């Protein structure tokens, strides 16, 4: 059925379909191909680029995205782009970060309801209370937070640079919010004392040591790599932990025969395309926020130039400073 459809002269963009064929049926593809063609046209007329997070679905990740990466890469690329319009195929805090770094550009998010359980877990008042409880201790904010929260803090971090950021401050104690598990996983690698908060990623907190044991029992020779938003005991039971880009880097350099990516569902789908010789075990949990972003939503965003991301000027300067301090660390 699939091969027959691929052979027909009318089948659109077989080059792109080859990258998503394990996830998109030939029946679904023509409507997606139409959205992709429209997005390609609109990107040219609007002077737009699409930044996509590694958790976006393959039909976004492998077709219309100009830049793909982890939160750190997307922030770095947002800081560099000369496009007039940036469409963020990711969650709201990622779009806010792009806007902070591009105050004069138009930043669009296809669905502004694409939130994050970490960003929801803490308020600016909570950070002020932490500062009162721990006077003089610098506050590091995970980028998975609102601009209002970033404005209250000294510096941002991502899962890809958290250890470096903690150690860059040259102090014996820091506050790192809001991800308790990321903070504990970093604390295990440094002498710096880390005070944290009780926020969790709703995707990664669901993985357990029993899940890892089950994977190892089912696939004896498997290499298990986990995201550091997972509970510390899950990270301890894994062979490697790192940001989504670091997970891809691990697969790229080590080329394990079989690997389990303990993270969001789309990661393995996206990465597997580039490593056909690696067997991917997929113990995935879905991020409902990331999945609010669709091809048709990206098309609509470029057609209507909405939803535009705006940031209250009263908080933008302080929030930008926290992000720029992080980027300056390199
Ligand atoms: P990174 O891609 O920076 O590892 O972040 C993972 C994540 O959960 C983003 O929401
Ligand atoms: Fe937030 Fe977790 Fe979803 Fe990332 S995967 S956006 S941290 S809920």
Short mmCIF file of C-alpha atoms and ligand atoms in Angstrom, two decimals:
data_model
loop_
_atom_site.label_atom_id
_atom_site.label_comp_id
_atom_site.label_asym_id
_atom_site.label_seq_id
_atom_site.Cartn_x
_atom_site.Cartn_y
_atom_site.Cartn_z
CA UNK A 1 0.00 0.00 0.00
CA UNK A 2 2.73 2.40 1.03
CA UNK A 3 5.03 1.46 -1.87
CA UNK A 4 2.18 1.65 -4.38
CA UNK A 5 1.28 5.13 -3.15
CA UNK A 6 4.92 6.22 -3.30
CA UNK A 7 5.12 5.04 -6.92
CA UNK A 8 2.19 7.15 -8.16
CA UNK A 9 3.15 10.26 -10.08
CA UNK A 10 0.77 12.41 -7.98
CA UNK A 11 2.26 11.48 -4.65
CA UNK A 12 3.60 14.82 -3.37
CA UNK A 13 7.15 15.43 -2.17
CA UNK A 14 8.39 11.84 -1.95
CA UNK A 15 11.77 13.25 -0.85
CA UNK A 16 10.23 14.63 2.34
CA UNK A 17 7.90 11.71 2.82
CA UNK A 18 10.89 9.36 2.97
CA UNK A 19 11.90 11.04 6.25
CA UNK A 20 8.54 10.67 7.96
CA UNK A 21 7.19 7.47 6.40
CA UNK A 22 7.41 5.50 9.66
CA UNK A 23 5.09 7.96 11.40
CA UNK A 24 2.79 9.34 8.70
CA UNK A 25 0.57 7.14 6.53
CA UNK A 26 0.37 7.70 2.76
CA UNK A 27 -3.28 8.69 3.34
CA UNK A 28 -2.32 11.46 5.78
CA UNK A 29 0.55 12.79 3.70
CA UNK A 30 -1.13 14.80 0.90
CA UNK A 31 -2.80 17.20 3.38
CA UNK A 32 0.50 17.58 5.25
CA UNK A 33 2.37 18.14 1.99
CA UNK A 34 -0.06 20.93 1.15
CA UNK A 35 0.59 22.59 4.52
CA UNK A 36 4.34 22.18 3.99
CA UNK A 37 4.18 23.82 0.54
CA UNK A 38 2.15 26.71 1.98
CA UNK A 39 4.60 27.12 4.88
CA UNK A 40 7.56 27.14 2.48
CA UNK A 41 5.85 29.90 0.43
CA UNK A 42 4.90 31.91 3.50
CA UNK A 43 8.39 31.66 5.00
CA UNK A 44 9.77 33.28 1.84
CA UNK A 45 7.18 36.09 1.66
CA UNK A 46 7.30 36.86 5.39
CA UNK A 47 11.07 36.51 5.77
CA UNK A 48 10.44 33.88 8.45
CA UNK A 49 12.26 30.94 9.95
CA UNK A 50 10.91 28.06 11.99
CA UNK A 51 12.79 27.05 15.16
CA UNK A 52 11.74 23.58 16.29
CA UNK A 53 12.49 21.74 19.51
CA UNK A 54 13.66 18.12 19.40
CA UNK A 55 10.27 17.04 20.81
CA UNK A 56 8.30 18.25 17.81
CA UNK A 57 6.67 15.57 15.67
CA UNK A 58 8.65 14.21 12.69
CA UNK A 59 6.45 15.96 10.11
CA UNK A 60 7.47 19.29 11.65
CA UNK A 61 11.03 18.36 12.65
CA UNK A 62 12.03 16.88 9.27
CA UNK A 63 10.23 19.19 6.84
CA UNK A 64 9.56 22.86 7.62
CA UNK A 65 12.12 23.47 10.41
CA UNK A 66 15.09 25.71 9.66
CA UNK A 67 16.74 25.11 13.02
CA UNK A 68 16.17 22.13 15.30
CA UNK A 69 17.73 21.55 18.68
CA UNK A 70 17.53 21.57 22.44
CA UNK A 71 16.48 24.63 24.47
CA UNK A 72 20.03 25.96 24.52
CA UNK A 73 20.55 25.63 20.77
CA UNK A 74 17.22 27.29 20.04
CA UNK A 75 18.12 30.23 22.32
CA UNK A 76 21.55 30.55 20.70
CA UNK A 77 20.12 30.44 17.19
CA UNK A 78 17.37 32.90 18.10
CA UNK A 79 20.09 35.30 19.25
CA UNK A 80 21.86 35.00 15.87
CA UNK A 81 19.09 35.06 13.29
CA UNK A 82 18.50 37.98 10.93
CA UNK A 83 15.04 36.75 9.89
CA UNK A 84 12.18 39.25 10.34
CA UNK A 85 9.81 36.67 11.74
CA UNK A 86 10.56 33.71 14.02
CA UNK A 87 7.99 30.94 14.37
CA UNK A 88 8.69 28.82 17.42
CA UNK A 89 7.59 25.21 17.08
CA UNK A 90 7.92 24.52 20.78
CA UNK A 91 6.36 25.62 24.03
CA UNK A 92 5.60 29.11 25.25
CA UNK A 93 8.73 29.67 27.34
CA UNK A 94 10.83 28.93 24.24
CA UNK A 95 8.94 31.54 22.26
CA UNK A 96 9.38 34.05 25.09
CA UNK A 97 13.12 33.38 25.13
CA UNK A 98 13.26 34.01 21.36
CA UNK A 99 11.35 37.27 21.87
CA UNK A 100 13.59 38.39 24.74
CA UNK A 101 16.58 37.98 22.44
CA UNK A 102 14.79 39.66 19.51
CA UNK A 103 12.71 42.49 20.97
CA UNK A 104 12.31 44.19 17.57
CA UNK A 105 11.32 41.08 15.62
CA UNK A 106 7.99 39.34 15.30
CA UNK A 107 7.93 36.08 17.23
CA UNK A 108 4.98 33.78 16.62
CA UNK A 109 3.81 30.68 18.46
CA UNK A 110 1.23 28.51 16.68
CA UNK A 111 -0.63 27.79 19.95
CA UNK A 112 0.04 29.93 23.01
CA UNK A 113 -1.58 27.33 25.25
CA UNK A 114 1.56 25.20 24.79
CA UNK A 115 2.76 25.54 28.39
CA UNK A 116 5.03 23.52 30.65
CA UNK A 117 4.48 21.94 34.07
CA UNK A 118 7.81 23.36 35.24
CA UNK A 119 6.93 26.91 34.22
CA UNK A 120 3.61 26.51 36.06
CA UNK A 121 5.25 25.29 39.26
CA UNK A 122 6.68 28.58 40.53
CA UNK A 123 5.83 32.29 40.69
CA UNK A 124 7.94 35.44 41.02
CA UNK A 125 6.68 35.76 44.62
CA UNK A 126 8.10 32.29 45.35
CA UNK A 127 11.53 33.43 44.14
CA UNK A 128 11.35 36.57 46.29
CA UNK A 129 10.51 34.39 49.32
CA UNK A 130 13.48 32.10 48.55
CA UNK A 131 15.79 35.12 48.40
CA UNK A 132 14.51 36.30 51.79
CA UNK A 133 15.08 32.83 53.25
CA UNK A 134 18.60 32.61 51.77
CA UNK A 135 20.02 36.13 51.68
CA UNK A 136 22.87 36.68 49.23
CA UNK A 137 22.51 33.29 47.54
CA UNK A 138 22.29 33.69 43.74
CA UNK A 139 19.23 32.33 41.93
CA UNK A 140 19.63 30.23 38.78
CA UNK A 141 16.46 29.74 36.76
CA UNK A 142 15.91 26.88 34.37
CA UNK A 143 14.80 28.34 31.03
CA UNK A 144 11.57 26.34 31.41
CA UNK A 145 9.99 29.33 33.18
CA UNK A 146 8.08 32.48 32.29
CA UNK A 147 9.81 35.75 31.43
CA UNK A 148 8.39 37.16 34.68
CA UNK A 149 10.27 34.49 36.61
CA UNK A 150 13.48 35.02 34.67
CA UNK A 151 13.25 38.70 35.56
CA UNK A 152 13.51 37.82 39.28
CA UNK A 153 16.67 35.76 38.93
CA UNK A 154 20.40 36.20 38.39
CA UNK A 155 21.06 33.85 35.50
CA UNK A 156 19.32 31.18 33.45
CA UNK A 157 20.43 27.65 32.63
CA UNK A 158 19.27 24.80 30.44
CA UNK A 159 19.77 21.10 30.97
CA UNK A 160 22.69 21.37 28.53
CA UNK A 161 24.70 23.90 30.55
CA UNK A 162 23.35 23.71 34.13
CA UNK A 163 26.56 22.35 35.68
CA UNK A 164 28.65 24.96 33.88
CA UNK A 165 26.33 27.76 35.02
CA UNK A 166 26.35 26.56 38.65
CA UNK A 167 30.15 26.41 38.71
CA UNK A 168 30.58 29.69 36.82
CA UNK A 169 29.27 31.70 39.75
CA UNK A 170 32.20 30.85 42.03
CA UNK A 171 30.05 30.58 45.15
CA UNK A 172 29.58 27.68 47.60
CA UNK A 173 25.77 27.75 47.46
CA UNK A 174 23.14 28.53 44.82
CA UNK A 175 19.38 28.39 44.50
CA UNK A 176 18.26 26.52 41.36
CA UNK A 177 14.58 26.60 40.41
CA UNK A 178 12.13 25.17 39.61
CA UNK A 179 13.14 21.61 38.60
CA UNK A 180 13.92 19.59 41.71
CA UNK A 181 15.24 16.61 39.76
CA UNK A 182 17.50 18.60 37.45
CA UNK A 183 18.91 20.39 40.51
CA UNK A 184 19.52 17.11 42.36
CA UNK A 185 21.10 15.53 39.29
CA UNK A 186 23.46 18.51 38.98
CA UNK A 187 24.15 18.52 42.73
CA UNK A 188 25.46 14.97 42.35
CA UNK A 189 28.18 16.30 40.02
CA UNK A 190 29.45 19.33 41.95
CA UNK A 191 30.61 20.50 45.39
CA UNK A 192 28.36 23.56 45.12
CA UNK A 193 25.39 23.24 47.48
CA UNK A 194 22.10 23.56 45.60
CA UNK A 195 18.85 24.69 47.18
CA UNK A 196 15.96 23.77 44.94
CA UNK A 197 12.20 23.89 44.44
CA UNK A 198 9.57 21.18 44.05
CA UNK A 199 8.76 21.59 40.34
CA UNK A 200 8.78 18.56 38.05
CA UNK A 201 8.42 17.89 34.34
CA UNK A 202 5.20 15.94 33.91
CA UNK A 203 6.82 13.87 31.15
CA UNK A 204 10.06 12.87 32.86
CA UNK A 205 8.81 12.47 36.44
CA UNK A 206 6.77 9.45 35.28
CA UNK A 207 9.82 7.33 34.48
CA UNK A 208 10.83 4.92 37.25
CA UNK A 209 13.71 2.61 38.12
CA UNK A 210 11.30 -0.26 37.44
CA UNK A 211 10.92 1.02 33.85
CA UNK A 212 14.69 0.94 33.38
CA UNK A 213 14.92 -2.55 34.91
CA UNK A 214 12.17 -3.73 32.57
CA UNK A 215 13.99 -2.35 29.52
CA UNK A 216 17.25 -4.00 30.59
CA UNK A 217 15.50 -7.31 31.24
CA UNK A 218 13.82 -7.21 27.82
CA UNK A 219 16.90 -6.02 25.88
CA UNK A 220 20.08 -7.20 27.60
CA UNK A 221 22.51 -5.27 25.41
CA UNK A 222 20.65 -1.94 25.52
CA UNK A 223 22.32 1.39 26.35
CA UNK A 224 19.93 3.52 28.42
CA UNK A 225 20.18 7.30 28.15
CA UNK A 226 17.94 9.59 30.18
CA UNK A 227 17.08 13.26 30.36
CA UNK A 228 18.18 14.97 33.62
CA UNK A 229 14.59 16.06 34.28
CA UNK A 230 14.09 12.39 35.28
CA UNK A 231 14.23 11.48 38.99
CA UNK A 232 17.85 11.01 40.21
CA UNK A 233 17.35 7.28 40.82
CA UNK A 234 16.34 6.90 37.14
CA UNK A 235 19.43 8.83 36.04
CA UNK A 236 21.56 6.64 38.36
CA UNK A 237 20.09 3.51 36.76
CA UNK A 238 20.89 4.82 33.26
CA UNK A 239 24.18 4.75 31.34
CA UNK A 240 24.21 8.44 30.43
CA UNK A 241 22.11 11.55 31.10
CA UNK A 242 22.03 14.80 29.15
CA UNK A 243 19.93 17.40 27.40
CA UNK A 244 18.09 16.33 24.28
CA UNK A 245 21.01 17.57 22.14
CA UNK A 246 23.48 15.71 24.35
CA UNK A 247 21.41 12.54 23.97
CA UNK A 248 21.64 12.90 20.19
CA UNK A 249 25.38 13.61 20.52
CA UNK A 250 25.78 10.40 22.53
CA UNK A 251 24.06 8.33 19.83
CA UNK A 252 26.11 10.08 17.15
CA UNK A 253 29.51 9.49 18.72
CA UNK A 254 28.99 6.11 20.43
CA UNK A 255 26.68 4.50 17.84
CA UNK A 256 25.26 1.96 20.32
CA UNK A 257 23.78 -1.16 18.72
CA UNK A 258 20.59 -0.63 20.69
CA UNK A 259 19.58 2.43 22.69
CA UNK A 260 16.65 3.45 24.87
CA UNK A 261 15.94 7.20 24.99
CA UNK A 262 14.20 7.83 28.31
CA UNK A 263 12.40 11.01 27.35
CA UNK A 264 9.56 12.48 25.28
CA UNK A 265 8.06 10.34 22.50
CA UNK A 266 9.11 12.28 19.42
CA UNK A 267 12.84 12.30 20.23
CA UNK A 268 13.53 8.73 19.11
CA UNK A 269 11.24 9.16 16.08
CA UNK A 270 13.25 12.18 14.95
CA UNK A 271 16.70 10.84 15.71
CA UNK A 272 16.16 7.31 14.36
CA UNK A 273 15.90 8.66 10.80
CA UNK A 274 19.59 9.61 10.87
CA UNK A 275 20.83 6.35 12.44
CA UNK A 276 19.15 3.45 10.62
CA UNK A 277 21.76 1.02 11.95
CA UNK A 278 20.85 1.79 15.59
CA UNK A 279 17.93 -0.06 17.14
CA UNK A 280 15.84 2.44 19.14
CA UNK A 281 13.81 1.14 22.09
CA UNK A 282 11.12 3.75 22.78
CA UNK A 283 10.05 3.95 26.44
CA UNK A 284 8.42 7.29 25.79
CA UNK A 285 5.99 9.62 27.57
CA UNK A 286 4.12 12.27 25.59
CA UNK A 287 4.35 16.01 26.29
CA UNK A 288 0.83 17.30 25.64
CA UNK A 289 2.14 20.87 25.45
CA UNK A 290 4.65 20.16 22.68
CA UNK A 291 1.94 18.26 20.82
CA UNK A 292 -0.27 21.35 20.59
CA UNK A 293 2.03 22.50 17.78
CA UNK A 294 0.99 21.13 14.39
CA UNK A 295 1.84 21.73 10.75
CA UNK A 296 -1.55 23.35 10.15
CA UNK A 297 -0.97 25.54 13.21
CA UNK A 298 2.39 26.70 11.83
CA UNK A 299 0.74 27.47 8.50
CA UNK A 300 -2.04 29.44 10.22
CA UNK A 301 0.50 31.37 12.31
CA UNK A 302 2.28 32.51 9.14
CA UNK A 303 -0.96 33.29 7.32
CA UNK A 304 -2.44 35.38 10.14
CA UNK A 305 0.82 36.53 11.76
CA UNK A 306 -0.52 35.30 15.09
CA UNK A 307 -0.24 34.45 17.88
CA UNK A 308 2.40 37.08 18.40
CA UNK A 309 4.50 36.74 21.56
CA UNK A 310 4.79 39.96 23.56
CA UNK A 311 6.58 40.59 26.85
CA UNK A 312 5.78 43.32 29.34
CA UNK A 313 8.58 45.90 28.94
CA UNK A 314 8.66 46.24 32.74
CA UNK A 315 10.07 42.71 33.02
CA UNK A 316 11.71 42.22 29.62
CA UNK A 317 15.02 43.96 30.37
CA UNK A 318 15.69 42.00 33.58
CA UNK A 319 14.60 38.71 32.01
CA UNK A 320 16.81 39.34 28.96
CA UNK A 321 19.79 39.98 31.23
CA UNK A 322 19.34 36.54 32.86
CA UNK A 323 19.24 34.83 29.45
CA UNK A 324 22.15 36.83 28.04
CA UNK A 325 24.31 36.04 31.10
CA UNK A 326 23.70 32.38 30.42
CA UNK A 327 24.57 32.71 26.72
CA UNK A 328 27.75 34.63 27.59
CA UNK A 329 29.01 31.54 29.44
CA UNK A 330 29.21 29.80 26.07
P1 LIG B 1 16.28 20.31 26.40
O1 LIG B 1 15.93 20.10 24.96
O2 LIG B 1 16.95 21.61 26.62
O3 LIG B 1 17.04 19.15 26.93
O4 LIG B 1 14.91 20.41 27.20
C1 LIG B 1 14.05 19.36 27.37
C2 LIG B 1 12.70 19.83 27.65
O5 LIG B 1 11.98 19.24 28.39
C3 LIG B 1 12.24 21.01 26.96
O6 LIG B 1 10.97 21.28 27.31
FE1 LIG B 2 7.74 21.12 30.07
FE2 LIG B 2 8.39 18.58 30.34
FE3 LIG B 2 6.87 19.29 28.29
FE4 LIG B 2 9.46 20.00 28.35
S1 LIG B 2 8.66 17.95 28.21
S2 LIG B 2 7.71 21.33 27.84
S3 LIG B 2 9.77 20.31 30.55
S4 LIG B 2 6.32 19.45 30.47
#
